Coordinates of C-alpha atoms in Angstrom, one line a residue:
X1 CA 111.0 135.3 175.0
X2 CA 107.8 136.4 176.6
X3 CA 106.2 133.3 175.1
X4 CA 108.0 131.2 177.7
X5 CA 106.5 133.3 180.5
X6 CA 103.0 133.0 179.1
X7 CA 103.3 129.3 178.7
X8 CA 104.5 128.6 182.2
X9 CA 102.4 131.2 184.0
X10 CA 99.3 129.1 184.1
X11 CA 100.6 127.8 187.4
X12 CA 99.2 129.8 190.4
X13 CA 99.9 129.5 194.1
X14 CA 96.9 131.6 194.9
X15 CA 93.8 129.6 194.1
X16 CA 92.9 126.2 193.1
X17 CA 90.4 127.6 190.6
X18 CA 93.2 129.4 188.6
X19 CA 95.7 126.6 188.8
X20 CA 93.3 124.0 187.6
X21 CA 91.6 126.5 185.2
X22 CA 88.2 125.1 186.1
X23 CA 85.2 126.8 184.4
X24 CA 82.7 126.0 187.2
X25 CA 82.4 128.2 190.2
X26 CA 80.7 125.4 192.1
X27 CA 83.6 123.0 191.5
X28 CA 86.1 125.8 192.6
X29 CA 84.2 126.4 195.8
X30 CA 84.1 122.6 196.6
X31 CA 87.9 122.3 195.9
X32 CA 88.7 125.3 198.1
X33 CA 86.6 124.0 200.9
X34 CA 88.5 120.7 201.0
X35 CA 92.0 122.2 200.9
X36 CA 94.1 121.7 204.1
X37 CA 97.4 122.8 205.5
X38 CA 98.9 119.6 207.0
X39 CA 101.8 120.1 209.4
X40 CA 104.2 117.1 209.4
X41 CA 104.8 117.5 213.2
X42 CA 101.1 116.8 213.8
X43 CA 101.4 113.5 212.0
X44 CA 104.5 111.9 213.6
X45 CA 107.5 113.8 212.2
X46 CA 110.2 114.5 214.9
X47 CA 112.4 117.6 214.6
X48 CA 115.9 117.9 215.9
X49 CA 116.6 114.1 216.2
X50 CA 119.1 112.6 213.8
X51 CA 117.8 109.1 214.7
X52 CA 114.4 109.9 213.4
X53 CA 115.3 110.2 209.7
X54 CA 113.6 107.0 208.7
X55 CA 110.5 108.0 210.6
X56 CA 110.4 111.4 209.0
X57 CA 110.8 110.0 205.6
X58 CA 107.9 107.7 206.1
X59 CA 105.7 110.5 207.5
X60 CA 106.5 112.9 204.6
X61 CA 106.0 110.1 202.1
X62 CA 102.6 109.2 203.5
X63 CA 101.3 112.7 203.7
X64 CA 102.4 113.7 200.2
X65 CA 101.1 110.6 198.6
X66 CA 97.7 110.8 200.3
X67 CA 97.3 114.6 199.7
X68 CA 94.3 115.7 197.8
X69 CA 93.8 118.7 195.4
X70 CA 94.5 122.0 197.2
X71 CA 96.4 120.5 200.1
X72 CA 99.7 121.9 201.4
X73 CA 102.1 119.8 203.3
X74 CA 104.0 122.0 205.7
X75 CA 107.5 121.6 207.1
X76 CA 107.4 124.2 209.9
X77 CA 110.2 126.5 211.1
X78 CA 112.2 125.5 214.1
X79 CA 114.5 122.6 214.7
X80 CA 115.6 120.8 211.5
X81 CA 114.0 117.6 210.3
X82 CA 116.5 114.9 209.5
X83 CA 115.4 112.9 206.5
X84 CA 116.4 109.5 205.1
X85 CA 116.4 109.6 201.3
X86 CA 113.7 107.8 199.2
X87 CA 110.7 110.0 199.4
X88 CA 109.0 109.0 196.1
X89 CA 105.6 110.4 195.2
X90 CA 103.6 109.9 192.0
X91 CA 100.4 111.3 190.5
X92 CA 99.9 114.4 192.6
X93 CA 97.4 117.0 191.3
X94 CA 97.4 120.6 192.7
X95 CA 99.4 119.9 195.8
X96 CA 102.0 122.0 197.5
X97 CA 105.1 121.2 199.6
X98 CA 105.9 124.2 201.8
X99 CA 109.3 123.9 203.4
X100 CA 109.4 126.8 205.9
X101 CA 112.0 125.1 208.0
X102 CA 114.8 122.7 207.1
X103 CA 115.0 119.2 205.7
X104 CA 118.5 117.7 206.2
X105 CA 119.5 114.4 204.5
X106 CA 120.7 111.6 206.7
X107 CA 124.5 111.1 206.7
X108 CA 124.3 107.3 207.1
X109 CA 125.0 106.3 203.5
X110 CA 125.1 102.6 204.3
X111 CA 121.4 102.8 205.5
X112 CA 120.3 104.8 202.5
X113 CA 117.7 103.0 200.3
X114 CA 118.4 102.0 196.8
X115 CA 116.1 102.9 193.8
X116 CA 114.0 100.1 192.3
X117 CA 116.6 99.5 189.5
X118 CA 119.2 98.6 192.2
X119 CA 121.8 100.6 190.4
X120 CA 121.2 104.0 192.0
X121 CA 120.5 105.3 195.4
X122 CA 117.0 106.7 195.9
X123 CA 116.7 110.5 195.4
X124 CA 116.1 112.6 198.5
X125 CA 112.8 114.0 197.1
X126 CA 111.4 112.4 193.9
X127 CA 108.2 113.5 192.2
X128 CA 106.8 111.7 189.1
X129 CA 103.8 112.1 186.9
X130 CA 102.5 115.1 188.8
X131 CA 100.5 118.2 187.7
X132 CA 100.1 121.6 189.2
X133 CA 102.7 120.9 191.8
X134 CA 104.3 123.7 193.9
X135 CA 107.4 123.3 196.0
X136 CA 107.9 126.5 197.9
X137 CA 109.5 127.6 201.2
X138 CA 109.9 131.3 202.0
X139 CA 113.6 130.6 202.2
X140 CA 113.4 127.0 203.6
X141 CA 116.4 124.7 203.3
X142 CA 116.9 121.4 201.6
X143 CA 120.4 120.2 202.6
X144 CA 121.7 117.1 200.9
X145 CA 124.6 116.4 203.3
X146 CA 126.7 115.8 200.3
X147 CA 130.2 115.7 201.8
X148 CA 130.1 112.0 202.7
X149 CA 128.9 111.2 199.2
X150 CA 131.7 113.2 197.6
X151 CA 134.3 111.6 199.8
X152 CA 133.3 108.2 198.7
X153 CA 133.1 109.2 195.1
X154 CA 136.7 110.6 195.0
X155 CA 138.5 108.4 197.6
X156 CA 136.6 105.1 197.9
X157 CA 139.7 103.4 199.4
X158 CA 139.6 105.8 202.3
X159 CA 135.9 106.4 202.9
X160 CA 134.2 103.3 201.4
X161 CA 132.8 102.4 198.0
X162 CA 129.4 103.5 196.8
X163 CA 126.9 100.8 195.7
X164 CA 125.5 102.8 192.9
X165 CA 124.9 106.3 191.4
X166 CA 124.5 109.1 193.9
X167 CA 121.0 110.5 194.5
X168 CA 119.7 113.9 193.4
X169 CA 118.4 116.3 196.0
X170 CA 115.2 117.3 194.3
X171 CA 114.1 115.3 191.2
X172 CA 110.9 116.0 189.2
X173 CA 110.1 113.8 186.2
X174 CA 107.4 113.5 183.5
X175 CA 105.3 116.2 185.2
X176 CA 103.6 119.4 184.1
X177 CA 102.7 122.9 185.4
X178 CA 105.3 123.0 188.1
X179 CA 106.5 125.8 190.3
X180 CA 109.7 125.6 192.4
X181 CA 110.4 128.8 194.4
X182 CA 111.8 130.5 197.4
X183 CA 114.1 127.7 198.5
X184 CA 117.7 127.2 199.5
X185 CA 119.4 124.0 198.2
X186 CA 122.7 123.0 199.7
X187 CA 125.3 120.3 199.2
X188 CA 123.5 117.8 197.1
X189 CA 125.1 114.4 196.7
X190 CA 124.9 115.1 193.0
X191 CA 122.5 117.3 191.0
X192 CA 120.6 119.8 193.2
X193 CA 117.4 120.3 191.1
X194 CA 116.7 118.1 188.0
X195 CA 113.6 118.8 185.9
X196 CA 113.5 115.6 183.7
X197 CA 111.1 115.6 180.8
X198 CA 108.7 118.3 182.1
X199 CA 106.5 120.9 180.6
X200 CA 105.3 124.3 181.7
X201 CA 107.7 124.7 184.6
X202 CA 108.9 127.8 186.5
X203 CA 111.8 128.0 188.9
X204 CA 112.3 131.3 190.7
X205 CA 114.1 132.8 193.7
X206 CA 116.1 129.6 194.4
X207 CA 119.6 129.7 195.9
X208 CA 122.0 126.8 195.4
X209 CA 125.3 126.5 197.2
X210 CA 127.9 123.8 197.8
X211 CA 130.9 123.6 200.1
X212 CA 133.4 124.4 197.4
X213 CA 136.3 124.5 199.8
X214 CA 135.8 120.9 200.7
X215 CA 135.5 119.9 197.1
X216 CA 138.7 121.7 196.3
X217 CA 140.5 119.9 199.1
X218 CA 139.2 116.5 197.9
X219 CA 140.5 117.2 194.4
X220 CA 143.9 118.3 195.6
X221 CA 144.2 115.2 197.8
X222 CA 143.4 113.0 194.8
X223 CA 145.8 114.8 192.6
X224 CA 148.6 114.4 195.2
X225 CA 147.8 110.6 195.5
X226 CA 148.3 110.3 191.7
X227 CA 151.6 112.2 191.9
X228 CA 150.4 115.1 189.9
X229 CA 151.7 118.6 190.3
X230 CA 149.5 120.8 192.5
X231 CA 150.2 123.8 190.2
X232 CA 148.5 121.9 187.4
X233 CA 145.4 121.3 189.6
X234 CA 144.8 124.8 190.8
X235 CA 142.3 124.7 193.6
X236 CA 140.1 127.2 191.7
X237 CA 139.9 124.8 188.7
X238 CA 138.1 121.5 188.3
X239 CA 140.3 118.5 187.9
X240 CA 137.4 116.0 188.1
X241 CA 133.6 116.1 187.8
X242 CA 131.7 115.8 191.1
X243 CA 128.5 116.3 189.3
X244 CA 127.0 118.8 191.8
X245 CA 125.1 120.6 189.0
X246 CA 122.8 123.4 190.0
X247 CA 119.6 123.1 187.8
X248 CA 119.3 120.6 185.0
X249 CA 116.1 121.0 182.9
X250 CA 114.8 118.9 180.0
X251 CA 111.5 119.1 178.3
X252 CA 109.8 122.2 177.0
X253 CA 108.3 125.6 178.0
X254 CA 110.5 126.2 181.0
X255 CA 111.3 129.5 182.7
X256 CA 114.2 129.8 185.2
X257 CA 114.8 133.2 186.7
X258 CA 116.1 135.3 189.6
X259 CA 118.2 132.5 191.1
X260 CA 121.7 132.4 192.4
X261 CA 123.9 129.3 192.0
X262 CA 127.4 128.8 193.6
X263 CA 128.6 125.3 192.8
X264 CA 131.5 123.4 191.3
X265 CA 130.0 121.9 188.2
X266 CA 127.4 123.1 185.6
X267 CA 125.4 125.9 187.2
X268 CA 122.7 125.3 184.6
X269 CA 122.8 122.4 182.2
X270 CA 120.0 122.0 179.6
X271 CA 119.7 118.3 178.9
X272 CA 118.4 116.8 175.7
X273 CA 115.2 115.1 174.9
X274 CA 114.4 112.6 172.2
X275 CA 111.6 110.5 170.8
X276 CA 111.4 108.6 174.1
X277 CA 110.5 111.7 176.1
X278 CA 106.8 112.2 177.1
X279 CA 106.2 115.9 176.4
X280 CA 108.6 116.7 173.6
X281 CA 111.1 115.0 171.3
X282 CA 113.4 117.9 171.8
X283 CA 114.3 120.0 174.9
X284 CA 113.0 123.4 173.7
X285 CA 111.5 126.8 174.5
X286 CA 113.4 127.7 177.6
X287 CA 114.3 131.1 179.0
X288 CA 117.0 131.4 181.7
X289 CA 117.3 135.0 182.9
X290 CA 118.3 137.4 185.7
X291 CA 120.7 134.9 187.2
X292 CA 123.9 135.0 189.2
X293 CA 126.0 131.9 188.6
X294 CA 129.5 130.9 189.7
X295 CA 130.4 127.3 188.8
X296 CA 131.3 125.6 185.5
X297 CA 128.9 126.9 183.0
X298 CA 125.7 128.3 181.7
X299 CA 125.6 125.1 179.8
X300 CA 123.8 123.3 176.9
X301 CA 124.3 119.6 177.3
X302 CA 126.1 117.6 177.2
X303 CA 124.2 116.3 174.1
X304 CA 125.4 112.8 173.2
X305 CA 124.2 111.2 170.0
X306 CA 121.3 108.8 170.4
X307 CA 119.4 106.4 168.1
X308 CA 116.2 108.4 168.9
X309 CA 118.0 111.7 168.0
X310 CA 118.9 113.8 171.1
X311 CA 117.9 117.4 170.7
X312 CA 118.2 120.8 172.3
X313 CA 116.9 123.9 170.6
X314 CA 115.4 127.4 171.1
X315 CA 117.1 128.1 174.4
X316 CA 117.9 131.7 175.6
X317 CA 120.2 132.8 178.4
X318 CA 120.0 136.5 179.2
X319 CA 120.9 139.0 181.9
X320 CA 123.4 136.6 183.4
X321 CA 126.2 137.6 185.9
X322 CA 129.1 135.1 186.4
X323 CA 131.5 136.5 189.0
X324 CA 134.8 134.5 189.3
X325 CA 133.2 131.5 187.7
X326 CA 135.1 128.4 186.5
X327 CA 133.5 128.3 183.0
X328 CA 131.2 130.8 181.4
X329 CA 129.3 130.0 178.2
X330 CA 129.5 126.2 177.7
X331 CA 127.9 124.3 174.8
X332 CA 128.9 120.7 174.6
X333 CA 128.3 117.5 172.7
X334 CA 129.5 114.1 173.8
X335 CA 131.3 111.2 172.2
X336 CA 129.8 107.8 171.2
X337 CA 128.8 108.1 167.5
X338 CA 127.8 104.8 165.9
X339 CA 124.9 102.4 165.6
X340 CA 122.4 101.6 168.3
X341 CA 119.4 99.4 167.9
X342 CA 120.2 99.3 164.2
X343 CA 119.8 103.0 164.0
X344 CA 122.5 105.7 163.5
X345 CA 123.0 107.8 166.6
X346 CA 122.5 111.5 166.0
X347 CA 122.0 114.8 167.9
X348 CA 121.2 118.4 167.4
X349 CA 122.1 121.7 169.2
X350 CA 120.3 124.6 167.5
X351 CA 119.0 128.1 167.9
X352 CA 120.9 128.9 171.1
X353 CA 121.2 132.5 172.3
X354 CA 123.3 134.1 175.0
X355 CA 122.8 137.8 175.5
X356 CA 123.6 140.4 178.1
X357 CA 126.1 138.2 179.9
X358 CA 128.9 139.5 182.1
X359 CA 131.7 137.0 183.0
X360 CA 134.1 138.4 185.5
X361 CA 137.6 136.9 186.1
X362 CA 136.7 133.3 184.9
X363 CA 139.2 130.7 186.1
X364 CA 138.8 128.4 183.1
X365 CA 137.2 129.0 179.7
X366 CA 134.9 132.0 179.3
X367 CA 133.6 130.5 176.0
X368 CA 133.7 126.8 175.1
X369 CA 131.7 125.4 172.2
X370 CA 132.5 121.8 171.3
X371 CA 133.0 118.5 172.9
X372 CA 132.3 118.2 176.6
X373 CA 135.4 118.3 178.8
X374 CA 135.1 115.5 181.3
X375 CA 136.8 113.0 183.6
X376 CA 135.0 111.5 186.6
X377 CA 137.1 110.2 189.4
X378 CA 138.4 106.6 189.1
X379 CA 137.4 106.3 185.5
X380 CA 139.3 106.0 182.2
X381 CA 139.2 109.0 179.8
X382 CA 138.7 106.9 176.7
X383 CA 137.7 109.0 173.7
X384 CA 136.5 111.9 175.8
X385 CA 137.8 115.4 175.8
X386 CA 140.2 115.9 178.7
X387 CA 139.3 118.4 181.5
X388 CA 142.8 119.8 181.4
X389 CA 143.0 120.1 177.6
X390 CA 145.2 121.7 176.1
X391 CA 147.6 121.5 179.1
X392 CA 147.6 117.7 178.5
X393 CA 145.3 115.1 177.1
X394 CA 143.2 115.2 173.9
X395 CA 139.9 116.6 172.7
X396 CA 138.4 114.6 169.8
X397 CA 135.3 116.1 168.1
X398 CA 132.2 114.2 166.9
X399 CA 130.5 114.4 163.5
X400 CA 127.1 113.0 164.6
X401 CA 125.9 116.0 166.6
X402 CA 125.0 119.1 164.6
X403 CA 125.8 122.6 166.0
X404 CA 123.6 125.2 164.3
X405 CA 122.6 128.9 164.8
X406 CA 124.4 129.8 168.0
X407 CA 124.3 133.5 168.9
X408 CA 126.4 135.3 171.4
X409 CA 125.3 139.0 171.7
X410 CA 126.5 141.7 174.1
X411 CA 128.9 139.4 176.0
X412 CA 131.5 141.1 178.2
X413 CA 134.4 139.1 179.7
X414 CA 136.7 140.9 182.2
X415 CA 140.2 139.7 183.1
X416 CA 139.9 136.0 182.2
X417 CA 142.8 133.8 183.5
X418 CA 143.0 132.0 180.1
X419 CA 142.8 133.0 176.4
X420 CA 139.3 133.8 175.3
X421 CA 137.9 130.4 174.4
X422 CA 137.6 127.3 172.3
X423 CA 135.3 126.7 169.3
X424 CA 135.9 123.1 168.1
X425 CA 133.8 121.8 165.3
X426 CA 134.2 118.6 163.4
X427 CA 136.0 118.6 160.0
X428 CA 133.3 116.5 158.3
X429 CA 130.4 118.3 160.0
X430 CA 131.4 121.9 160.8
X431 CA 129.3 124.2 163.0
X432 CA 127.1 126.6 161.0
X433 CA 125.3 129.8 161.7
X434 CA 127.6 131.0 164.5
X435 CA 127.2 134.7 165.3
X436 CA 129.4 136.7 167.7
X437 CA 127.9 140.2 168.1
X438 CA 129.6 142.6 170.5
X439 CA 131.5 139.9 172.3
X440 CA 134.4 141.6 174.0
X441 CA 137.3 140.7 176.3
X442 CA 139.1 143.0 178.7
X443 CA 142.7 141.9 179.3
X444 CA 142.4 138.3 178.0
X445 CA 144.9 135.7 179.3
X446 CA 148.0 134.9 177.2
X447 CA 147.9 131.2 177.9
X448 CA 147.4 129.0 176.0
X449 CA 146.5 130.7 172.7
X450 CA 148.2 134.1 173.0
X451 CA 145.0 136.0 173.8
X452 CA 143.2 134.5 170.9
X453 CA 140.5 131.8 170.4
X454 CA 141.2 128.3 169.3
X455 CA 138.7 128.1 166.5
X456 CA 138.4 125.2 164.0
X457 CA 135.7 123.9 161.7
X458 CA 133.0 126.5 162.3
X459 CA 131.2 128.9 160.0
X460 CA 129.6 132.2 160.9
X461 CA 129.9 135.9 161.2
X462 CA 131.4 138.4 163.7
X463 CA 130.5 142.0 164.4
X464 CA 131.8 144.5 167.0
X465 CA 133.8 141.8 168.8
X466 CA 137.4 141.6 170.0
X467 CA 139.3 139.4 169.6
X468 CA 137.8 137.8 166.5
X469 CA 137.6 134.0 166.2
X470 CA 139.7 133.5 163.1
X471 CA 137.6 130.6 161.7
X472 CA 134.4 132.6 161.5

């Protein structure tokens, strides 16, 4: 596991010389002499004015895009800066964004810019093809003002229909040597922090929160509008995905540590890479440790099959605390086997380890290994696994995604609301190499499997664990 740390620790916030690993003292001195701290208020940004969001976006965009090696763009403390989405910056080298104050996303969704593809809204902050990039803040705030977006997602007839996919709060893609630290991320329209096809990245001391009470009220309102029993849709459970994920990484050599995440979807979701990714054909070599997470999973996936072979491997979660979470350990494939571009779609989930995890009073499944449970608002379920399975609905498995070598070691679950968990392999392609070592439950729930696992089509071994999955 220390390999992850060595691989991502080339990033340094202290000196340009170390971050760039330049051999020449003269070049280092020249770089340091040109570095500048650039305060956005000195270049036209206006704090405390909700009508200045477009101006502030333009200022931040310009300062970031024209920054040179060693520069720091400073968002100072004081009144918040309201920001229209669509800050999109490419090609930065050895630049820092220091959010000491607050950046609050504009609530005017109708004025929000669309991305170039015309199918999605532009992300709040979007960085692409960058190297040696630091986003820091000494506790600074990025607030996505997500409530308006969630309202439209769940109840478009009441609040208005969205024109495309919701934006992410902080999105970094095809970049290397990244450091994200000392920030508070709140109420993103969708994912809070996405690291998409990156390498040598570190995330530390980041706090992520959402207004869960508002999300629960929305879900109850939608359930009532469909005539469903409120008892079935318990406010602590998740009847629909709102996709407010905490941190979603893909790529290789990533270290995420000492963060807290309180959300209502995947707290962490490691996404797959394939042959189309820049840095690796598989999301691999990641360590997630020393985390507190309450949401819907310390998750792998989902991993849908792909004609270029989607892959996640060599991922470790350790020293994880999950108080009153929805889901705990969550490893998930996705449907859609078949042919694409004259190629058979395939996927792999392999060499996954969870160790030293304490899950306290989980409201839904403490352990789920199998198809992704899903159902977004206003969409058909199709061949997907229902969110409320096995209360109702179905949960078909897929043969085109391999599950191999999954280890759960020193896992303690206390007072789960439900039975211990679900392990659902496919009859024609069973899971292999599953190891449960010292996985214990205190007072597991009776419902729905009488304090036992549901376990099908999986092969492996069990040691010092209670209860024992009967198919291993």
